[in-house]
PDB file of C-alpha atoms in Angstrom:
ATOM      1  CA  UNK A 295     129.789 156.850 117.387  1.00 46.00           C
ATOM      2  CA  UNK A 296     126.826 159.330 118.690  1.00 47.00           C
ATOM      3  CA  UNK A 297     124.403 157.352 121.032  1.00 49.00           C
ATOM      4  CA  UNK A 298     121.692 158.076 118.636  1.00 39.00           C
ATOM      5  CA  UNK A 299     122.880 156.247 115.885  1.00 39.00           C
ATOM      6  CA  UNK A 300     124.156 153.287 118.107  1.00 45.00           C
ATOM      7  CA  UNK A 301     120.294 152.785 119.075  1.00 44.00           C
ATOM      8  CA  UNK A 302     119.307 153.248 115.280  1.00 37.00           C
ATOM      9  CA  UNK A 303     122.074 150.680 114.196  1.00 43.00           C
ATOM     10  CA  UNK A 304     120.767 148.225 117.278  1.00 42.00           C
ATOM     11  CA  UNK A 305     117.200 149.158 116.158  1.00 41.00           C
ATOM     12  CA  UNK A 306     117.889 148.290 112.340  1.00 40.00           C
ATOM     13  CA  UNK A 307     119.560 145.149 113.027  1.00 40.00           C
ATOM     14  CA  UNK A 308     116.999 143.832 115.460  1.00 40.00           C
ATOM     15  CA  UNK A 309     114.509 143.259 112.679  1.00 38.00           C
ATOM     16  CA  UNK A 310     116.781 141.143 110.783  1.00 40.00           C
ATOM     17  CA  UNK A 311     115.061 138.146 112.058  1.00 46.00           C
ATOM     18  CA  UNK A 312     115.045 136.521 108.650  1.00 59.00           C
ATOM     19  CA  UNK A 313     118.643 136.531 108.859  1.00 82.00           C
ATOM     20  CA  UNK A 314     118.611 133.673 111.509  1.00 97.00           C
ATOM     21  CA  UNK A 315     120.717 130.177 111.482  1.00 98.00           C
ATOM     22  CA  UNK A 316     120.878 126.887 112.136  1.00 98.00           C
ATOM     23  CA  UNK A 317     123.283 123.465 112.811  1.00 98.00           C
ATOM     24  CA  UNK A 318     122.395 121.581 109.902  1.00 98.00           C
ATOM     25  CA  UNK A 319     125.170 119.378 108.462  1.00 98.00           C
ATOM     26  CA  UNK A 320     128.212 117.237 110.301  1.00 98.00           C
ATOM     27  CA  UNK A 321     132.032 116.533 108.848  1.00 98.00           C
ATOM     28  CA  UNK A 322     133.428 113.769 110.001  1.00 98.00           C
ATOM     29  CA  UNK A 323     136.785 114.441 108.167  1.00 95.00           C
ATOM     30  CA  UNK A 324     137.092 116.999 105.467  1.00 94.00           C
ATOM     31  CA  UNK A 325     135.594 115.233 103.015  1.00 96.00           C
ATOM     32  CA  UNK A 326     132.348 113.649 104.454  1.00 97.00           C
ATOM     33  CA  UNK A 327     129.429 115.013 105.840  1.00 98.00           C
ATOM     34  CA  UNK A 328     125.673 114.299 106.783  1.00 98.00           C
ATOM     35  CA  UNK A 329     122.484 115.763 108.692  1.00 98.00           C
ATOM     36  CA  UNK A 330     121.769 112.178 109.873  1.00 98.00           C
ATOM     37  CA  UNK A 331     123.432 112.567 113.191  1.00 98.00           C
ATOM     38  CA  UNK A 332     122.571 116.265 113.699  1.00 98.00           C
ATOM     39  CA  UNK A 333     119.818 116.853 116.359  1.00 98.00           C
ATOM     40  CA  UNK A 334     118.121 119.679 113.857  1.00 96.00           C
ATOM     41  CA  UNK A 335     115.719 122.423 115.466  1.00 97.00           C
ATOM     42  CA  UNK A 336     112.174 122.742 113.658  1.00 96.00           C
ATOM     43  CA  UNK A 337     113.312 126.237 112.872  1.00 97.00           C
ATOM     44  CA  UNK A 338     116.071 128.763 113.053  1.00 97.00           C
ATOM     45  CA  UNK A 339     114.671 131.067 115.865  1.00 97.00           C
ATOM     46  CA  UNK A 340     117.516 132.367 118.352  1.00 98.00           C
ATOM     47  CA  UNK A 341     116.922 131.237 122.141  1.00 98.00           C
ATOM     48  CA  UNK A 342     117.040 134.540 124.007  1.00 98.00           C
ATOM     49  CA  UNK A 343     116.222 133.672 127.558  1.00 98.00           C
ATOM     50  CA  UNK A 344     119.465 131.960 128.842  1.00 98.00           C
ATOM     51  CA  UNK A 345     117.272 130.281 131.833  1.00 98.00           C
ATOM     52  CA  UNK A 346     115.321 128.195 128.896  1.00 98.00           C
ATOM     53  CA  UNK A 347     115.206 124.413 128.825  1.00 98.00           C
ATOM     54  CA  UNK A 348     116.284 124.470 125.328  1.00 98.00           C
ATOM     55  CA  UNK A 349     119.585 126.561 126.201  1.00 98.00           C
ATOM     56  CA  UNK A 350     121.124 122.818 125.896  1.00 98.00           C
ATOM     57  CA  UNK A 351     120.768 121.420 122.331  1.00 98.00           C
ATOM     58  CA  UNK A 352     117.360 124.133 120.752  1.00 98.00           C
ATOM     59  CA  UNK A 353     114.024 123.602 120.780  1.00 98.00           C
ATOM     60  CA  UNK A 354     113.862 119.761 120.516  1.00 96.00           C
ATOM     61  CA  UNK A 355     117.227 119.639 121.228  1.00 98.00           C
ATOM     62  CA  UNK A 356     116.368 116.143 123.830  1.00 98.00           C
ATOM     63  CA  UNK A 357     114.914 113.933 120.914  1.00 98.00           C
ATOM     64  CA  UNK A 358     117.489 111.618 119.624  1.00 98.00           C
ATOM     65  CA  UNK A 359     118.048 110.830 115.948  1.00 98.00           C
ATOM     66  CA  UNK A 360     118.545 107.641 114.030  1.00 92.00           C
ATOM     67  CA  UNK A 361     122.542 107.630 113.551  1.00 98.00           C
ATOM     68  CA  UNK A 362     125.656 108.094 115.855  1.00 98.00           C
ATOM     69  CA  UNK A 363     128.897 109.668 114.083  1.00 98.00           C
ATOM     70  CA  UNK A 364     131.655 108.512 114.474  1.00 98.00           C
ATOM     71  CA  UNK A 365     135.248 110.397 114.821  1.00 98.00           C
ATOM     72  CA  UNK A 366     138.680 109.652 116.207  1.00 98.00           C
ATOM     73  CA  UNK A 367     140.153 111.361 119.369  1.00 98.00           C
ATOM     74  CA  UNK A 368     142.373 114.525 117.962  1.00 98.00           C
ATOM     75  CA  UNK A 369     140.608 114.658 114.469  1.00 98.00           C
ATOM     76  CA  UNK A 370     139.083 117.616 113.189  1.00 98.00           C
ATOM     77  CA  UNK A 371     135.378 117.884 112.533  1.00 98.00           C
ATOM     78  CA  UNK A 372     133.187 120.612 110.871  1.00 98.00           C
ATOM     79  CA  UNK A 373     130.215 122.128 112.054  1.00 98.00           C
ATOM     80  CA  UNK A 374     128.199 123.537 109.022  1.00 98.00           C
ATOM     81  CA  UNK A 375     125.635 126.517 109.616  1.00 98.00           C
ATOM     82  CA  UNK A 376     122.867 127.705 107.163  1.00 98.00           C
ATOM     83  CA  UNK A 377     120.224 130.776 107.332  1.00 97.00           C
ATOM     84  CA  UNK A 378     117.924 128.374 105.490  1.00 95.00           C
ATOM     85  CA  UNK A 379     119.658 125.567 103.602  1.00 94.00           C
ATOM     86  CA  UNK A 380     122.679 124.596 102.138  1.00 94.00           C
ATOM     87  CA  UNK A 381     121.490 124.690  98.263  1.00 93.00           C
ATOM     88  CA  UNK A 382     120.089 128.359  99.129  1.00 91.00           C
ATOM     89  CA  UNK A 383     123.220 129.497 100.065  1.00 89.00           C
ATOM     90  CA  UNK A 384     124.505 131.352  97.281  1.00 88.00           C
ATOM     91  CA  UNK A 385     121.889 133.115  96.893  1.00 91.00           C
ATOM     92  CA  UNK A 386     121.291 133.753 100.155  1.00 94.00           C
ATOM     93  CA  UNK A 387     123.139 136.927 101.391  1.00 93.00           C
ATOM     94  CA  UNK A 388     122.392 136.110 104.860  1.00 95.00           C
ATOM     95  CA  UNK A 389     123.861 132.570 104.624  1.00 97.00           C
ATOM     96  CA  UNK A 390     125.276 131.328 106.650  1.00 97.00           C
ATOM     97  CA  UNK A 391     124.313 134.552 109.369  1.00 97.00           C
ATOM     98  CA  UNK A 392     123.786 137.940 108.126  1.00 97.00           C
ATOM     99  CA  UNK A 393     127.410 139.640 108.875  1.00 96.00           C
ATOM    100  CA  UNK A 394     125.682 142.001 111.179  1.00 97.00           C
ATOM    101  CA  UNK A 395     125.371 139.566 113.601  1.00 98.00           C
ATOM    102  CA  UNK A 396     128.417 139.606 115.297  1.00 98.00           C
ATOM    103  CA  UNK A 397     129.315 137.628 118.262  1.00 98.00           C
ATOM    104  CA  UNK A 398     131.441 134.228 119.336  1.00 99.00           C
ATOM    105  CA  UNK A 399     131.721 130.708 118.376  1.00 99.00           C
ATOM    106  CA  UNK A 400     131.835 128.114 121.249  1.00 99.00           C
ATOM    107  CA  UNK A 401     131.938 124.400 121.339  1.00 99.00           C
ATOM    108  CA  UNK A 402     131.094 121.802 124.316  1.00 99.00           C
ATOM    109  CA  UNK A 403     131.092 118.399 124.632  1.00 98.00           C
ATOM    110  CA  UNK A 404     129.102 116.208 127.437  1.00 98.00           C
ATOM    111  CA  UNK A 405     129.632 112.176 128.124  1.00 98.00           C
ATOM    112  CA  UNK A 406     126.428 110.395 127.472  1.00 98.00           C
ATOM    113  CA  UNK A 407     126.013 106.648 127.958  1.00 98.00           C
ATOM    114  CA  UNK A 408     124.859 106.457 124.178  1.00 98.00           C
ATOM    115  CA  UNK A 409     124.339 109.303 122.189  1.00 98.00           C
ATOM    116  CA  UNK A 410     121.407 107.640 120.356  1.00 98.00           C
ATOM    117  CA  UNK A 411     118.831 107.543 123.450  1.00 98.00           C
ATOM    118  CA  UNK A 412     120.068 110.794 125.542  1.00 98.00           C
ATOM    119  CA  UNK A 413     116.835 112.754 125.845  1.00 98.00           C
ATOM    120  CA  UNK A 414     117.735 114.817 129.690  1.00 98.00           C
ATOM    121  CA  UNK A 415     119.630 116.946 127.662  1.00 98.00           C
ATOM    122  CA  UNK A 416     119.368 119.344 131.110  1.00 98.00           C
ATOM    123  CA  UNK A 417     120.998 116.991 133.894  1.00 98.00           C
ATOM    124  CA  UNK A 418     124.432 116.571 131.274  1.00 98.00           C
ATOM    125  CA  UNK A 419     127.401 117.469 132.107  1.00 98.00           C
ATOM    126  CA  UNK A 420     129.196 119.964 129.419  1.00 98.00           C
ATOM    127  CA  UNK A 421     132.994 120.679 129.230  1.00 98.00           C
ATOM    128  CA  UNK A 422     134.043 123.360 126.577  1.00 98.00           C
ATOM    129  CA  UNK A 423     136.390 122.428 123.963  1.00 98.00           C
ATOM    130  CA  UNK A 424     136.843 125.299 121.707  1.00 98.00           C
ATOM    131  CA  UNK A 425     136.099 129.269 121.328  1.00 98.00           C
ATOM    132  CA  UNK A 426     136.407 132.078 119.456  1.00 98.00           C
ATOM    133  CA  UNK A 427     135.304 135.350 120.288  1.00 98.00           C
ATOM    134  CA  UNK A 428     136.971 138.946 119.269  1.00 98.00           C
ATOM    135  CA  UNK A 429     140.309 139.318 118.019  1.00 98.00           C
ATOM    136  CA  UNK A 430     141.911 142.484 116.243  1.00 97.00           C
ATOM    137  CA  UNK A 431     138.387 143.839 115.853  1.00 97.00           C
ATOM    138  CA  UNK A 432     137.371 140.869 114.091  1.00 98.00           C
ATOM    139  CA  UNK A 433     134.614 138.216 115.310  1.00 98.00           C
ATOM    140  CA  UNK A 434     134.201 134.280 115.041  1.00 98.00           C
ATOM    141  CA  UNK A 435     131.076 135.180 112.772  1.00 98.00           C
ATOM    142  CA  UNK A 436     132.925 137.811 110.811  1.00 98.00           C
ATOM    143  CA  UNK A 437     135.291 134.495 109.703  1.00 98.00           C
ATOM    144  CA  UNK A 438     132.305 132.529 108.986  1.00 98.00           C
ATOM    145  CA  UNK A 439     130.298 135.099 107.210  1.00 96.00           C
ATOM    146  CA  UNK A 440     133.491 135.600 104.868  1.00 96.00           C
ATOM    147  CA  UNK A 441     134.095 131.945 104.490  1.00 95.00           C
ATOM    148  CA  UNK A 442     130.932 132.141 102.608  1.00 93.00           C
ATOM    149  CA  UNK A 443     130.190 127.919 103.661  1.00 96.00           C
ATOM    150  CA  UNK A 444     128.802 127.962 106.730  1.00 97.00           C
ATOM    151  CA  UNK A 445     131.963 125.744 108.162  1.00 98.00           C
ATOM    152  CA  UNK A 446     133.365 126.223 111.398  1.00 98.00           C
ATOM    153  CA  UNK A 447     135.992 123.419 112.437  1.00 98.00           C
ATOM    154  CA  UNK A 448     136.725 121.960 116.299  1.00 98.00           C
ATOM    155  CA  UNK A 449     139.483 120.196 116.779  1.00 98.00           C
ATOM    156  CA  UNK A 450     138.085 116.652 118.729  1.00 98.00           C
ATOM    157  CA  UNK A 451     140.886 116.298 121.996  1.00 98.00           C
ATOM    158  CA  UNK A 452     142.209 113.685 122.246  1.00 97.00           C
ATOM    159  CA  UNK A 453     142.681 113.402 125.749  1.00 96.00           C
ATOM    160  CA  UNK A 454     138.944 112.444 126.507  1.00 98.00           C
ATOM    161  CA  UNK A 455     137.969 108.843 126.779  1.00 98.00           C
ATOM    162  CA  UNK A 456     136.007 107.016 123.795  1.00 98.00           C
ATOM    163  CA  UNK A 457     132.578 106.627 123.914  1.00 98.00           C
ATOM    164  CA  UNK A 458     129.552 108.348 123.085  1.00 98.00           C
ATOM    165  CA  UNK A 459     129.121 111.981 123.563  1.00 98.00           C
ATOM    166  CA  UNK A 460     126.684 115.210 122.696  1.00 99.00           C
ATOM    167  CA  UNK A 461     128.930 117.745 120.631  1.00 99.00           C
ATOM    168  CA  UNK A 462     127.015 121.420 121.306  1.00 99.00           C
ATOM    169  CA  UNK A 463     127.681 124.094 118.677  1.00 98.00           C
ATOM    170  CA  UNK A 464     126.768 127.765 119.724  1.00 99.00           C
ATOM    171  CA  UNK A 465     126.544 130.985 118.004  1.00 98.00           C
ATOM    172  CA  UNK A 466     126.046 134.011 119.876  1.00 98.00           C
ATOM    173  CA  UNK A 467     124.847 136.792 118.175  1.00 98.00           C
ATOM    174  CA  UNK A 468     125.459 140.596 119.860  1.00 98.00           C
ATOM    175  CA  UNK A 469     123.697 143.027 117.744  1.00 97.00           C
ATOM    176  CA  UNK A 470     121.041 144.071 119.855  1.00 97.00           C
ATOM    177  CA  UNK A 471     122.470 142.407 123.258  1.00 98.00           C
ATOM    178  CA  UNK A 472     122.578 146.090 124.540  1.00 98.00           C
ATOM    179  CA  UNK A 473     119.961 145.476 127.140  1.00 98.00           C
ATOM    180  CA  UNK A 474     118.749 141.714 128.048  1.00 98.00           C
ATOM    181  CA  UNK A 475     117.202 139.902 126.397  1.00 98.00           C
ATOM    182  CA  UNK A 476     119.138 140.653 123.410  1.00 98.00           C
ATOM    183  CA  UNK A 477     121.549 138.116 122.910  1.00 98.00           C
ATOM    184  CA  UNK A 478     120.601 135.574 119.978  1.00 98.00           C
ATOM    185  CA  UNK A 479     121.469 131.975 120.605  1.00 98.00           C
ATOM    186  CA  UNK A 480     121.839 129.669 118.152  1.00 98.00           C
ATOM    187  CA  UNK A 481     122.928 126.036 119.379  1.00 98.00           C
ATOM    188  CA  UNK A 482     122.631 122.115 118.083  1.00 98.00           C
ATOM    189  CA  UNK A 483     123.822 118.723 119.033  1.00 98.00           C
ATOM    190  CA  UNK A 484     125.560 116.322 117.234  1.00 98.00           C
ATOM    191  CA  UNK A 485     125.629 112.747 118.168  1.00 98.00           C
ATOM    192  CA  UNK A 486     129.057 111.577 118.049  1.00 98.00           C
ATOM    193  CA  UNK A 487     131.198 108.028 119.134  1.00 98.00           C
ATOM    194  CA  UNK A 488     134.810 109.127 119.875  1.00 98.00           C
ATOM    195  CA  UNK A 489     137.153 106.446 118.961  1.00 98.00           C
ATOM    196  CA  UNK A 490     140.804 106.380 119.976  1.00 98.00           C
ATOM    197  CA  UNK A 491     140.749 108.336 122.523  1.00 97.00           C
ATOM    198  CA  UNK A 492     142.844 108.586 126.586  1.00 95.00           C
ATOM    199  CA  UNK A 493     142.320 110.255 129.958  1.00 92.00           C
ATOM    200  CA  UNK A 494     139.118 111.256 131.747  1.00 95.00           C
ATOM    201  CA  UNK A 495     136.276 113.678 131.530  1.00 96.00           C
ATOM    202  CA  UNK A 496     137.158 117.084 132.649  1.00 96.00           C
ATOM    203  CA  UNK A 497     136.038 118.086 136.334  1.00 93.00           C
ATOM    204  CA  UNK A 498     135.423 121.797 134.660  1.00 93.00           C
ATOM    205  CA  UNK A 499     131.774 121.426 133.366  1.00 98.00           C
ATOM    206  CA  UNK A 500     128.649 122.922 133.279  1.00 98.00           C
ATOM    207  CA  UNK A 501     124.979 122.541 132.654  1.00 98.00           C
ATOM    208  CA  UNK A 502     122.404 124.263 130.499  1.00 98.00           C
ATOM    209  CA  UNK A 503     120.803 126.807 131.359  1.00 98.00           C
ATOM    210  CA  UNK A 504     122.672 127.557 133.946  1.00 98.00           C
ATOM    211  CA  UNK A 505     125.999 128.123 132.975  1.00 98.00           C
ATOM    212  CA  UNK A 506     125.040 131.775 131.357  1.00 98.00           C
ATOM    213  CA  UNK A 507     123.555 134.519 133.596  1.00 98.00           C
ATOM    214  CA  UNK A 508     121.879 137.453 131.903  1.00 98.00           C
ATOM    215  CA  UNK A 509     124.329 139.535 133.803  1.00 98.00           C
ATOM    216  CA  UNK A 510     127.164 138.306 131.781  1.00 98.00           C
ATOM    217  CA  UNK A 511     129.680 140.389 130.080  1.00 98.00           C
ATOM    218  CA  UNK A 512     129.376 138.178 127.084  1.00 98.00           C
ATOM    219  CA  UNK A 513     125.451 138.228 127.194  1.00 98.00           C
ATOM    220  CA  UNK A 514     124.627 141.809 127.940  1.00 98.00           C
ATOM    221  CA  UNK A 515     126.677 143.765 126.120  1.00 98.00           C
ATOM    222  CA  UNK A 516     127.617 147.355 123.763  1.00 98.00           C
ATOM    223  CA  UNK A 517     129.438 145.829 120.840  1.00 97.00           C
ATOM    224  CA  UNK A 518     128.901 149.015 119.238  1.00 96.00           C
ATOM    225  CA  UNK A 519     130.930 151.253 121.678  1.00 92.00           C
ATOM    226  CA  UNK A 520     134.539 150.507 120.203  1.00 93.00           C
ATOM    227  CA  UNK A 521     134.962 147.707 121.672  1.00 95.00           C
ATOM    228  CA  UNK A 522     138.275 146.295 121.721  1.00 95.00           C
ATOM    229  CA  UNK A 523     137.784 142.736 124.176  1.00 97.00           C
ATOM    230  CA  UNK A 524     135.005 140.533 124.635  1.00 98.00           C
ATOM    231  CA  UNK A 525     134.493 138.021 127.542  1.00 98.00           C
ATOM    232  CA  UNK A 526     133.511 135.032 125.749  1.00 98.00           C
ATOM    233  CA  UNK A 527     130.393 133.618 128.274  1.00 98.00           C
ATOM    234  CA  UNK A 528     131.259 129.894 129.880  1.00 98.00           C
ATOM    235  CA  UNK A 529     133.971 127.830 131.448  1.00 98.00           C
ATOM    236  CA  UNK A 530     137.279 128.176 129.782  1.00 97.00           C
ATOM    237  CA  UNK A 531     138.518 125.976 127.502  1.00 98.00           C
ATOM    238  CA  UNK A 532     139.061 122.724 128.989  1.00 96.00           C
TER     239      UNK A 532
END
């Protein structure tokens, strides 16, 4: 592809703000969900400065809400993502994320006394569980877009000790990360009691900001220059 219509295409889809997202709705199992233990931002603006407070849970992301879910070590939850709403979505061709936003899917967790009353959502301690990135020329939001839902599911390990914790969903959106900042963030917390579960926190963890530089490979990035790997920002995968 000529450089000149690499900076159109980067151009073009930089103005898609409308086609934004959010972390609106929790699955405790395949069959229930709720917003009532979602930590919801007041809108569905990207973060693009990875040194901002709200790098760990959004704008608002340290004001607790009512409920605590609860899930069992090893269980599968779903994470459900929405341009504007759920009962918009289908006609919404930008639900859940336009499908030019292309980038990776990450999940952390962090150990919190109780989940209900954690408001330093800075000083916590975050250990990734779960990523997807690039694969075969296809991206974690390629998946989602296609899956038409807004679902992403994490697999809870069950090797982490019960008790409360912050569950941080991130999107990362690449198509104008060219030059920083580019990057669109999109992150939310879910309050969740693990039940059932073993073992010890991981050593491996990180805080936000602070675990993303705007140097990053995953951050600052060409996605448009045939690509064919993608360093997926972060720790690894606990």
């Amino acid at each position: 592809m000529k450089p000149a219509v690499i900076l159109a295409l980067a151009s073009l889809f930089a103005t898609q703000a409308t086609a934004h997202t959010t972390l609106q709705w929790f699955w405790t199992n395949a069959s229930t969900s709720t917003q009532s233990c979602v930590r919801q931002p007041p809108n569905n603006n990207p973060v693009q400065d990875v040194t901002n407070s709200a790098m760990a849970c959004n704008v608002n992301g340290g004001v607790p809400v009512s409920s605590v879910c609860s899930v069992a070590a090893g269980s599968t939850v779903i994470h459900e993502w929405h341009h504007t709403n759920r009962a918009q979505g289908p006609s919404d061709t930008d639900d859940p994320i336009a499908s030019s936003h292309k980038g990776p899917i990450i999940t952390y967790l962090a150990k919190v006394p109780d989940a209900a009353t954690a408001t330093n959502v800075n000083s916590l301690d975050w250990f990734k569980i779960a990523q997807d990135g690039l694969s075969g020329g296809v991206w974690a939001v390629d998946k989602l877009y296609t899956a038409k839902n807004g679902k992403w599911s994490v697999k809870i390990p069950s090797n982490i000790p019960s008790g409360d914790y912050l569950m941080r969903g991130e999107i990362i959106a690449l198509h104008s990360s060219t030059t920083y900042p580019g990057a669109q963030l999109y992150m939310g917390c879910v309050q969740i009691r693990v039940t059932g579960g073993s073992g010890s926190v991981p050593s491996s963890t990180v805080r936000f900001p602070g675990a993303y530089k705007s140097t990053d490979p995953g951050i600052t990035v060409n996605i448009y220059s045939g690509l064919k790997t993608y360093t997926i920002p972060g720790p690894a995968v606990i």
